[in-house]
């Protein structure tokens, strides 16, 4: 988590840069994730031209470790 916070700090106010990404983007978040991550997803969702956002109820930032099968349920169709 230390490095997550550092990256958020380093990339503050750079959201507009991502508007040029043409690829489909899946934005995954958890309802129990820290607020700053939700704020980042809000910003990315509005600037990315082709994104889909999923908020997974009951999961936090460690959702992929805690419940990998639930995360995989979202990843499979996206990459399929």
mmCIF file of N, CA, C and O in Angstrom:
data_model
loop_
_atom_site.group_PDB
_atom_site.id
_atom_site.type_symbol
_atom_site.label_atom_id
_atom_site.label_comp_id
_atom_site.label_asym_id
_atom_site.label_seq_id
_atom_site.Cartn_x
_atom_site.Cartn_y
_atom_site.Cartn_z
ATOM 1 N N UNK A 1 0.817 -1.191 0.000
ATOM 2 C CA UNK A 1 0.000 0.000 0.000
ATOM 3 C C UNK A 1 0.867 1.263 0.000
ATOM 4 O O UNK A 1 0.452 2.265 -0.543
ATOM 5 N N UNK A 2 2.060 1.189 0.587
ATOM 6 C CA UNK A 2 2.939 2.360 0.601
ATOM 7 C C UNK A 2 3.197 2.848 -0.817
ATOM 8 O O UNK A 2 3.123 4.044 -1.092
ATOM 9 N N UNK A 3 3.504 1.942 -1.720
ATOM 10 C CA UNK A 3 3.819 2.327 -3.096
ATOM 11 C C UNK A 3 2.573 2.817 -3.827
ATOM 12 O O UNK A 3 2.672 3.682 -4.698
ATOM 13 N N UNK A 4 1.407 2.281 -3.499
ATOM 14 C CA UNK A 4 0.168 2.777 -4.098
ATOM 15 C C UNK A 4 -0.009 4.254 -3.771
ATOM 16 O O UNK A 4 -0.311 5.065 -4.645
ATOM 17 N N UNK A 5 0.161 4.590 -2.530
ATOM 18 C CA UNK A 5 -0.001 5.981 -2.098
ATOM 19 C C UNK A 5 1.014 6.881 -2.782
ATOM 20 O O UNK A 5 0.678 7.977 -3.228
ATOM 21 N N UNK A 6 2.230 6.400 -2.904
ATOM 22 C CA UNK A 6 3.276 7.174 -3.569
ATOM 23 C C UNK A 6 2.935 7.404 -5.040
ATOM 24 O O UNK A 6 3.093 8.509 -5.559
ATOM 25 N N UNK A 7 2.464 6.384 -5.717
ATOM 26 C CA UNK A 7 2.084 6.528 -7.128
ATOM 27 C C UNK A 7 0.925 7.492 -7.303
ATOM 28 O O UNK A 7 0.902 8.282 -8.249
ATOM 29 N N UNK A 8 -0.043 7.422 -6.427
ATOM 30 C CA UNK A 8 -1.171 8.349 -6.494
ATOM 31 C C UNK A 8 -0.662 9.784 -6.355
ATOM 32 O O UNK A 8 -1.058 10.677 -7.103
ATOM 33 N N UNK A 9 0.233 9.991 -5.431
ATOM 34 C CA UNK A 9 0.796 11.321 -5.216
ATOM 35 C C UNK A 9 1.573 11.787 -6.452
ATOM 36 O O UNK A 9 1.431 12.924 -6.896
ATOM 37 N N UNK A 10 2.376 10.925 -7.028
ATOM 38 C CA UNK A 10 3.201 11.283 -8.186
ATOM 39 C C UNK A 10 2.383 11.555 -9.442
ATOM 40 O O UNK A 10 2.808 12.308 -10.304
ATOM 41 N N UNK A 11 1.236 10.912 -9.561
ATOM 42 C CA UNK A 11 0.444 11.059 -10.782
ATOM 43 C C UNK A 11 -0.764 11.982 -10.618
ATOM 44 O O UNK A 11 -1.605 12.059 -11.498
ATOM 45 N N UNK A 12 -0.827 12.687 -9.518
ATOM 46 C CA UNK A 12 -1.920 13.634 -9.304
ATOM 47 C C UNK A 12 -1.947 14.649 -10.444
ATOM 48 O O UNK A 12 -0.913 15.069 -10.960
ATOM 49 N N UNK A 13 -3.128 15.001 -10.867
ATOM 50 C CA UNK A 13 -3.337 16.003 -11.920
ATOM 51 C C UNK A 13 -2.802 15.575 -13.293
ATOM 52 O O UNK A 13 -2.458 16.419 -14.110
ATOM 53 N N UNK A 14 -2.702 14.275 -13.540
ATOM 54 C CA UNK A 14 -2.262 13.799 -14.860
ATOM 55 C C UNK A 14 -3.375 13.060 -15.596
ATOM 56 O O UNK A 14 -3.128 12.451 -16.630
ATOM 57 N N UNK A 15 -4.588 13.130 -15.096
ATOM 58 C CA UNK A 15 -5.694 12.353 -15.649
ATOM 59 C C UNK A 15 -5.896 12.608 -17.141
ATOM 60 O O UNK A 15 -6.150 11.686 -17.903
ATOM 61 N N UNK A 16 -5.779 13.837 -17.588
ATOM 62 C CA UNK A 16 -6.033 14.182 -18.987
ATOM 63 C C UNK A 16 -5.117 13.425 -19.947
ATOM 64 O O UNK A 16 -5.499 13.166 -21.098
ATOM 65 N N UNK A 17 -3.948 13.039 -19.497
ATOM 66 C CA UNK A 17 -2.999 12.302 -20.328
ATOM 67 C C UNK A 17 -3.611 10.996 -20.839
ATOM 68 O O UNK A 17 -3.334 10.554 -21.949
ATOM 69 N N UNK A 18 -4.494 10.407 -20.045
ATOM 70 C CA UNK A 18 -5.055 9.110 -20.383
ATOM 71 C C UNK A 18 -6.163 9.179 -21.432
ATOM 72 O O UNK A 18 -6.604 8.157 -21.931
ATOM 73 N N UNK A 19 -6.583 10.358 -21.802
ATOM 74 C CA UNK A 19 -7.645 10.519 -22.795
ATOM 75 C C UNK A 19 -7.240 9.980 -24.162
ATOM 76 O O UNK A 19 -8.099 9.644 -24.979
ATOM 77 N N UNK A 20 -5.959 9.854 -24.415
ATOM 78 C CA UNK A 20 -5.491 9.371 -25.721
ATOM 79 C C UNK A 20 -5.413 7.850 -25.809
ATOM 80 O O UNK A 20 -5.095 7.310 -26.866
ATOM 81 N N UNK A 21 -5.720 7.154 -24.738
ATOM 82 C CA UNK A 21 -5.679 5.691 -24.762
ATOM 83 C C UNK A 21 -6.886 5.178 -25.533
ATOM 84 O O UNK A 21 -8.028 5.426 -25.170
ATOM 85 N N UNK A 22 -6.621 4.462 -26.607
ATOM 86 C CA UNK A 22 -7.700 3.972 -27.460
ATOM 87 C C UNK A 22 -8.173 2.575 -27.124
ATOM 88 O O UNK A 22 -9.206 2.139 -27.617
ATOM 89 N N UNK A 23 -7.457 1.879 -26.286
ATOM 90 C CA UNK A 23 -7.807 0.495 -25.947
ATOM 91 C C UNK A 23 -8.984 0.458 -24.986
ATOM 92 O O UNK A 23 -9.241 1.416 -24.246
ATOM 93 N N UNK A 24 -9.706 -0.654 -25.007
ATOM 94 C CA UNK A 24 -10.739 -0.881 -23.997
ATOM 95 C C UNK A 24 -10.060 -1.030 -22.645
ATOM 96 O O UNK A 24 -9.029 -1.690 -22.532
ATOM 97 N N UNK A 25 -10.651 -0.421 -21.626
ATOM 98 C CA UNK A 25 -10.065 -0.446 -20.292
ATOM 99 C C UNK A 25 -11.135 -0.886 -19.297
ATOM 100 O O UNK A 25 -12.250 -0.366 -19.310
ATOM 101 N N UNK A 26 -10.783 -1.837 -18.458
ATOM 102 C CA UNK A 26 -11.662 -2.284 -17.387
ATOM 103 C C UNK A 26 -11.154 -1.676 -16.084
ATOM 104 O O UNK A 26 -10.016 -1.910 -15.682
ATOM 105 N N UNK A 27 -11.995 -0.897 -15.449
ATOM 106 C CA UNK A 27 -11.654 -0.264 -14.180
ATOM 107 C C UNK A 27 -12.341 -1.043 -13.066
ATOM 108 O O UNK A 27 -13.561 -1.020 -12.958
ATOM 109 N N UNK A 28 -11.563 -1.738 -12.280
ATOM 110 C CA UNK A 28 -12.114 -2.539 -11.180
ATOM 111 C C UNK A 28 -11.838 -1.851 -9.849
ATOM 112 O O UNK A 28 -10.726 -1.394 -9.599
ATOM 113 N N UNK A 29 -12.847 -1.818 -9.022
ATOM 114 C CA UNK A 29 -12.697 -1.272 -7.688
ATOM 115 C C UNK A 29 -13.546 -2.073 -6.719
ATOM 116 O O UNK A 29 -14.398 -2.858 -7.125
ATOM 117 N N UNK A 30 -13.306 -1.868 -5.459
ATOM 118 C CA UNK A 30 -14.078 -2.534 -4.430
ATOM 119 C C UNK A 30 -14.808 -1.521 -3.570
ATOM 120 O O UNK A 30 -14.316 -0.413 -3.359
ATOM 121 N N UNK A 31 -15.965 -1.893 -3.079
ATOM 122 C CA UNK A 31 -16.734 -0.972 -2.239
ATOM 123 C C UNK A 31 -16.030 -0.652 -0.922
ATOM 124 O O UNK A 31 -16.341 0.346 -0.289
ATOM 125 N N UNK A 32 -15.069 -1.476 -0.535
ATOM 126 C CA UNK A 32 -14.324 -1.234 0.707
ATOM 127 C C UNK A 32 -12.915 -0.686 0.453
ATOM 128 O O UNK A 32 -12.107 -0.613 1.364
ATOM 129 N N UNK A 33 -12.632 -0.310 -0.788
ATOM 130 C CA UNK A 33 -11.323 0.262 -1.106
ATOM 131 C C UNK A 33 -11.207 1.660 -0.512
ATOM 132 O O UNK A 33 -12.219 2.329 -0.287
ATOM 133 N N UNK A 34 -9.987 2.122 -0.288
ATOM 134 C CA UNK A 34 -9.804 3.482 0.220
ATOM 135 C C UNK A 34 -10.432 4.524 -0.719
ATOM 136 O O UNK A 34 -10.463 4.326 -1.940
ATOM 137 N N UNK A 35 -10.911 5.598 -0.152
ATOM 138 C CA UNK A 35 -11.591 6.639 -0.929
ATOM 139 C C UNK A 35 -10.739 7.190 -2.066
ATOM 140 O O UNK A 35 -11.251 7.485 -3.137
ATOM 141 N N UNK A 36 -9.437 7.334 -1.842
ATOM 142 C CA UNK A 36 -8.595 7.922 -2.882
ATOM 143 C C UNK A 36 -8.564 7.054 -4.138
ATOM 144 O O UNK A 36 -8.425 7.569 -5.253
ATOM 145 N N UNK A 37 -8.733 5.742 -3.984
ATOM 146 C CA UNK A 37 -8.774 4.874 -5.169
ATOM 147 C C UNK A 37 -10.080 5.062 -5.931
ATOM 148 O O UNK A 37 -10.098 5.077 -7.164
ATOM 149 N N UNK A 38 -11.169 5.217 -5.218
ATOM 150 C CA UNK A 38 -12.444 5.499 -5.876
ATOM 151 C C UNK A 38 -12.416 6.822 -6.613
ATOM 152 O O UNK A 38 -12.943 6.942 -7.717
ATOM 153 N N UNK A 39 -11.767 7.812 -6.028
ATOM 154 C CA UNK A 39 -11.632 9.119 -6.673
ATOM 155 C C UNK A 39 -10.828 8.993 -7.965
ATOM 156 O O UNK A 39 -11.185 9.589 -8.989
ATOM 157 N N UNK A 40 -9.777 8.208 -7.926
ATOM 158 C CA UNK A 40 -8.972 7.988 -9.132
ATOM 159 C C UNK A 40 -9.785 7.277 -10.209
ATOM 160 O O UNK A 40 -9.732 7.647 -11.388
ATOM 161 N N UNK A 41 -10.569 6.273 -9.821
ATOM 162 C CA UNK A 41 -11.408 5.576 -10.797
ATOM 163 C C UNK A 41 -12.478 6.498 -11.369
ATOM 164 O O UNK A 41 -12.787 6.424 -12.563
ATOM 165 N N UNK A 42 -13.040 7.365 -10.539
ATOM 166 C CA UNK A 42 -14.017 8.347 -11.033
ATOM 167 C C UNK A 42 -13.408 9.185 -12.145
ATOM 168 O O UNK A 42 -14.006 9.373 -13.203
ATOM 169 N N UNK A 43 -12.217 9.698 -11.893
ATOM 170 C CA UNK A 43 -11.545 10.556 -12.868
ATOM 171 C C UNK A 43 -11.216 9.799 -14.147
ATOM 172 O O UNK A 43 -11.445 10.297 -15.249
ATOM 173 N N UNK A 44 -10.693 8.584 -14.000
ATOM 174 C CA UNK A 44 -10.342 7.793 -15.185
ATOM 175 C C UNK A 44 -11.576 7.405 -15.986
ATOM 176 O O UNK A 44 -11.556 7.424 -17.221
ATOM 177 N N UNK A 45 -12.638 7.065 -15.301
ATOM 178 C CA UNK A 45 -13.874 6.681 -15.981
ATOM 179 C C UNK A 45 -14.376 7.808 -16.885
ATOM 180 O O UNK A 45 -14.897 7.555 -17.972
ATOM 181 N N UNK A 46 -14.188 9.042 -16.461
ATOM 182 C CA UNK A 46 -14.680 10.171 -17.239
ATOM 183 C C UNK A 46 -13.744 10.587 -18.368
ATOM 184 O O UNK A 46 -14.181 11.212 -19.320
ATOM 185 N N UNK A 47 -12.484 10.236 -18.277
ATOM 186 C CA UNK A 47 -11.535 10.684 -19.296
ATOM 187 C C UNK A 47 -11.204 9.598 -20.328
ATOM 188 O O UNK A 47 -10.918 9.910 -21.474
ATOM 189 N N UNK A 48 -11.266 8.339 -19.934
ATOM 190 C CA UNK A 48 -10.940 7.261 -20.873
ATOM 191 C C UNK A 48 -12.074 7.096 -21.879
ATOM 192 O O UNK A 48 -13.233 6.952 -21.500
ATOM 193 N N UNK A 49 -11.755 7.092 -23.166
ATOM 194 C CA UNK A 49 -12.809 7.024 -24.177
ATOM 195 C C UNK A 49 -13.538 5.680 -24.241
ATOM 196 O O UNK A 49 -14.693 5.630 -24.648
ATOM 197 N N UNK A 50 -12.885 4.619 -23.842
ATOM 198 C CA UNK A 50 -13.517 3.303 -23.942
ATOM 199 C C UNK A 50 -13.262 2.505 -22.663
ATOM 200 O O UNK A 50 -12.441 1.586 -22.640
ATOM 201 N N UNK A 51 -13.975 2.878 -21.613
ATOM 202 C CA UNK A 51 -13.769 2.189 -20.343
ATOM 203 C C UNK A 51 -15.090 1.650 -19.815
ATOM 204 O O UNK A 51 -16.166 2.126 -20.164
ATOM 205 N N UNK A 52 -14.949 0.630 -19.005
ATOM 206 C CA UNK A 52 -16.092 0.067 -18.283
ATOM 207 C C UNK A 52 -15.655 -0.057 -16.840
ATOM 208 O O UNK A 52 -14.577 -0.559 -16.543
ATOM 209 N N UNK A 53 -16.513 0.393 -15.939
ATOM 210 C CA UNK A 53 -16.169 0.381 -14.513
ATOM 211 C C UNK A 53 -17.041 -0.614 -13.778
ATOM 212 O O UNK A 53 -18.249 -0.681 -13.986
ATOM 213 N N UNK A 54 -16.400 -1.366 -12.906
ATOM 214 C CA UNK A 54 -17.096 -2.323 -12.059
ATOM 215 C C UNK A 54 -16.656 -2.078 -10.620
ATOM 216 O O UNK A 54 -15.462 -2.051 -10.333
ATOM 217 N N UNK A 55 -17.628 -1.877 -9.741
ATOM 218 C CA UNK A 55 -17.348 -1.782 -8.316
ATOM 219 C C UNK A 55 -17.853 -3.059 -7.669
ATOM 220 O O UNK A 55 -19.032 -3.390 -7.770
ATOM 221 N N UNK A 56 -16.969 -3.782 -7.055
ATOM 222 C CA UNK A 56 -17.295 -5.083 -6.498
ATOM 223 C C UNK A 56 -17.674 -4.953 -5.025
ATOM 224 O O UNK A 56 -16.837 -4.585 -4.197
ATOM 225 N N UNK A 57 -18.936 -5.233 -4.701
ATOM 226 C CA UNK A 57 -19.405 -5.097 -3.321
ATOM 227 C C UNK A 57 -18.616 -5.983 -2.352
ATOM 228 O O UNK A 57 -18.316 -7.138 -2.650
ATOM 229 N N UNK A 58 -18.277 -5.390 -1.223
ATOM 230 C CA UNK A 58 -17.628 -6.146 -0.157
ATOM 231 C C UNK A 58 -16.137 -6.362 -0.321
ATOM 232 O O UNK A 58 -15.500 -6.910 0.571
ATOM 233 N N UNK A 59 -15.560 -5.935 -1.440
ATOM 234 C CA UNK A 59 -14.121 -6.130 -1.642
ATOM 235 C C UNK A 59 -13.369 -4.840 -1.369
ATOM 236 O O UNK A 59 -13.866 -3.752 -1.629
ATOM 237 N N UNK A 60 -12.149 -5.012 -0.894
ATOM 238 C CA UNK A 60 -11.248 -3.895 -0.697
ATOM 239 C C UNK A 60 -10.132 -3.942 -1.714
ATOM 240 O O UNK A 60 -10.210 -4.670 -2.715
ATOM 241 N N UNK A 61 -9.082 -3.215 -1.448
ATOM 242 C CA UNK A 61 -7.957 -3.130 -2.374
ATOM 243 C C UNK A 61 -7.253 -4.475 -2.553
ATOM 244 O O UNK A 61 -6.617 -4.715 -3.577
ATOM 245 N N UNK A 62 -7.373 -5.347 -1.590
ATOM 246 C CA UNK A 62 -6.717 -6.656 -1.702
ATOM 247 C C UNK A 62 -7.681 -7.726 -2.234
ATOM 248 O O UNK A 62 -7.440 -8.917 -2.046
ATOM 249 N N UNK A 63 -8.727 -7.308 -2.905
ATOM 250 C CA UNK A 63 -9.695 -8.252 -3.467
ATOM 251 C C UNK A 63 -9.089 -9.355 -4.316
ATOM 252 O O UNK A 63 -9.482 -10.519 -4.191
ATOM 253 N N UNK A 64 -8.110 -9.052 -5.176
ATOM 254 C CA UNK A 64 -7.519 -10.116 -5.985
ATOM 255 C C UNK A 64 -6.839 -11.202 -5.147
ATOM 256 O O UNK A 64 -6.783 -12.352 -5.553
ATOM 257 N N UNK A 65 -6.337 -10.844 -3.995
ATOM 258 C CA UNK A 65 -5.725 -11.826 -3.102
ATOM 259 C C UNK A 65 -6.774 -12.527 -2.244
ATOM 260 O O UNK A 65 -6.691 -13.724 -2.005
ATOM 261 N N UNK A 66 -7.743 -11.755 -1.776
ATOM 262 C CA UNK A 66 -8.745 -12.289 -0.858
ATOM 263 C C UNK A 66 -9.797 -13.154 -1.549
ATOM 264 O O UNK A 66 -10.212 -14.177 -1.004
ATOM 265 N N UNK A 67 -10.239 -12.730 -2.715
ATOM 266 C CA UNK A 67 -11.288 -13.437 -3.448
ATOM 267 C C UNK A 67 -10.976 -13.440 -4.946
ATOM 268 O O UNK A 67 -11.684 -12.816 -5.745
ATOM 269 N N UNK A 68 -9.918 -14.121 -5.322
ATOM 270 C CA UNK A 68 -9.489 -14.090 -6.729
ATOM 271 C C UNK A 68 -10.547 -14.592 -7.706
ATOM 272 O O UNK A 68 -10.613 -14.117 -8.845
ATOM 273 N N UNK A 69 -11.393 -15.514 -7.266
ATOM 274 C CA UNK A 69 -12.412 -16.035 -8.180
ATOM 275 C C UNK A 69 -13.425 -14.954 -8.568
ATOM 276 O O UNK A 69 -13.888 -14.909 -9.710
ATOM 277 N N UNK A 70 -13.749 -14.073 -7.643
ATOM 278 C CA UNK A 70 -14.686 -12.984 -7.965
ATOM 279 C C UNK A 70 -14.073 -11.989 -8.945
ATOM 280 O O UNK A 70 -14.744 -11.495 -9.850
ATOM 281 N N UNK A 71 -12.801 -11.712 -8.761
ATOM 282 C CA UNK A 71 -12.113 -10.815 -9.683
ATOM 283 C C UNK A 71 -12.007 -11.478 -11.057
ATOM 284 O O UNK A 71 -12.249 -10.848 -12.090
ATOM 285 N N UNK A 72 -11.694 -12.749 -11.080
ATOM 286 C CA UNK A 72 -11.586 -13.483 -12.346
ATOM 287 C C UNK A 72 -12.905 -13.481 -13.110
ATOM 288 O O UNK A 72 -12.908 -13.446 -14.345
ATOM 289 N N UNK A 73 -14.024 -13.494 -12.397
ATOM 290 C CA UNK A 73 -15.334 -13.437 -13.055
ATOM 291 C C UNK A 73 -15.498 -12.158 -13.885
ATOM 292 O O UNK A 73 -16.224 -12.160 -14.873
ATOM 293 N N UNK A 74 -14.849 -11.105 -13.476
ATOM 294 C CA UNK A 74 -14.901 -9.848 -14.232
ATOM 295 C C UNK A 74 -13.852 -9.830 -15.343
ATOM 296 O O UNK A 74 -14.108 -9.268 -16.412
ATOM 297 N N UNK A 75 -12.715 -10.433 -15.097
ATOM 298 C CA UNK A 75 -11.628 -10.419 -16.069
ATOM 299 C C UNK A 75 -11.881 -11.313 -17.278
ATOM 300 O O UNK A 75 -11.542 -10.952 -18.402
ATOM 301 N N UNK A 76 -12.459 -12.485 -17.036
ATOM 302 C CA UNK A 76 -12.678 -13.444 -18.135
ATOM 303 C C UNK A 76 -13.444 -12.840 -19.302
ATOM 304 O O UNK A 76 -12.969 -12.894 -20.449
ATOM 305 N N UNK A 77 -14.623 -12.270 -19.089
ATOM 306 C CA UNK A 77 -15.338 -11.720 -20.245
ATOM 307 C C UNK A 77 -14.639 -10.518 -20.861
ATOM 308 O O UNK A 77 -14.701 -10.320 -22.084
ATOM 309 N N UNK A 78 -13.937 -9.751 -20.057
ATOM 310 C CA UNK A 78 -13.241 -8.592 -20.595
ATOM 311 C C UNK A 78 -12.139 -9.020 -21.563
ATOM 312 O O UNK A 78 -11.979 -8.454 -22.633
ATOM 313 N N UNK A 79 -11.371 -10.040 -21.171
ATOM 314 C CA UNK A 79 -10.274 -10.504 -22.021
ATOM 315 C C UNK A 79 -10.707 -11.538 -23.043
ATOM 316 O O UNK A 79 -9.953 -11.897 -23.930
ATOM 317 N N UNK A 80 -11.942 -12.054 -22.884
ATOM 318 C CA UNK A 80 -12.452 -13.082 -23.805
ATOM 319 C C UNK A 80 -12.889 -12.497 -25.061
ATOM 320 O O UNK A 80 -12.757 -12.541 -26.153
#
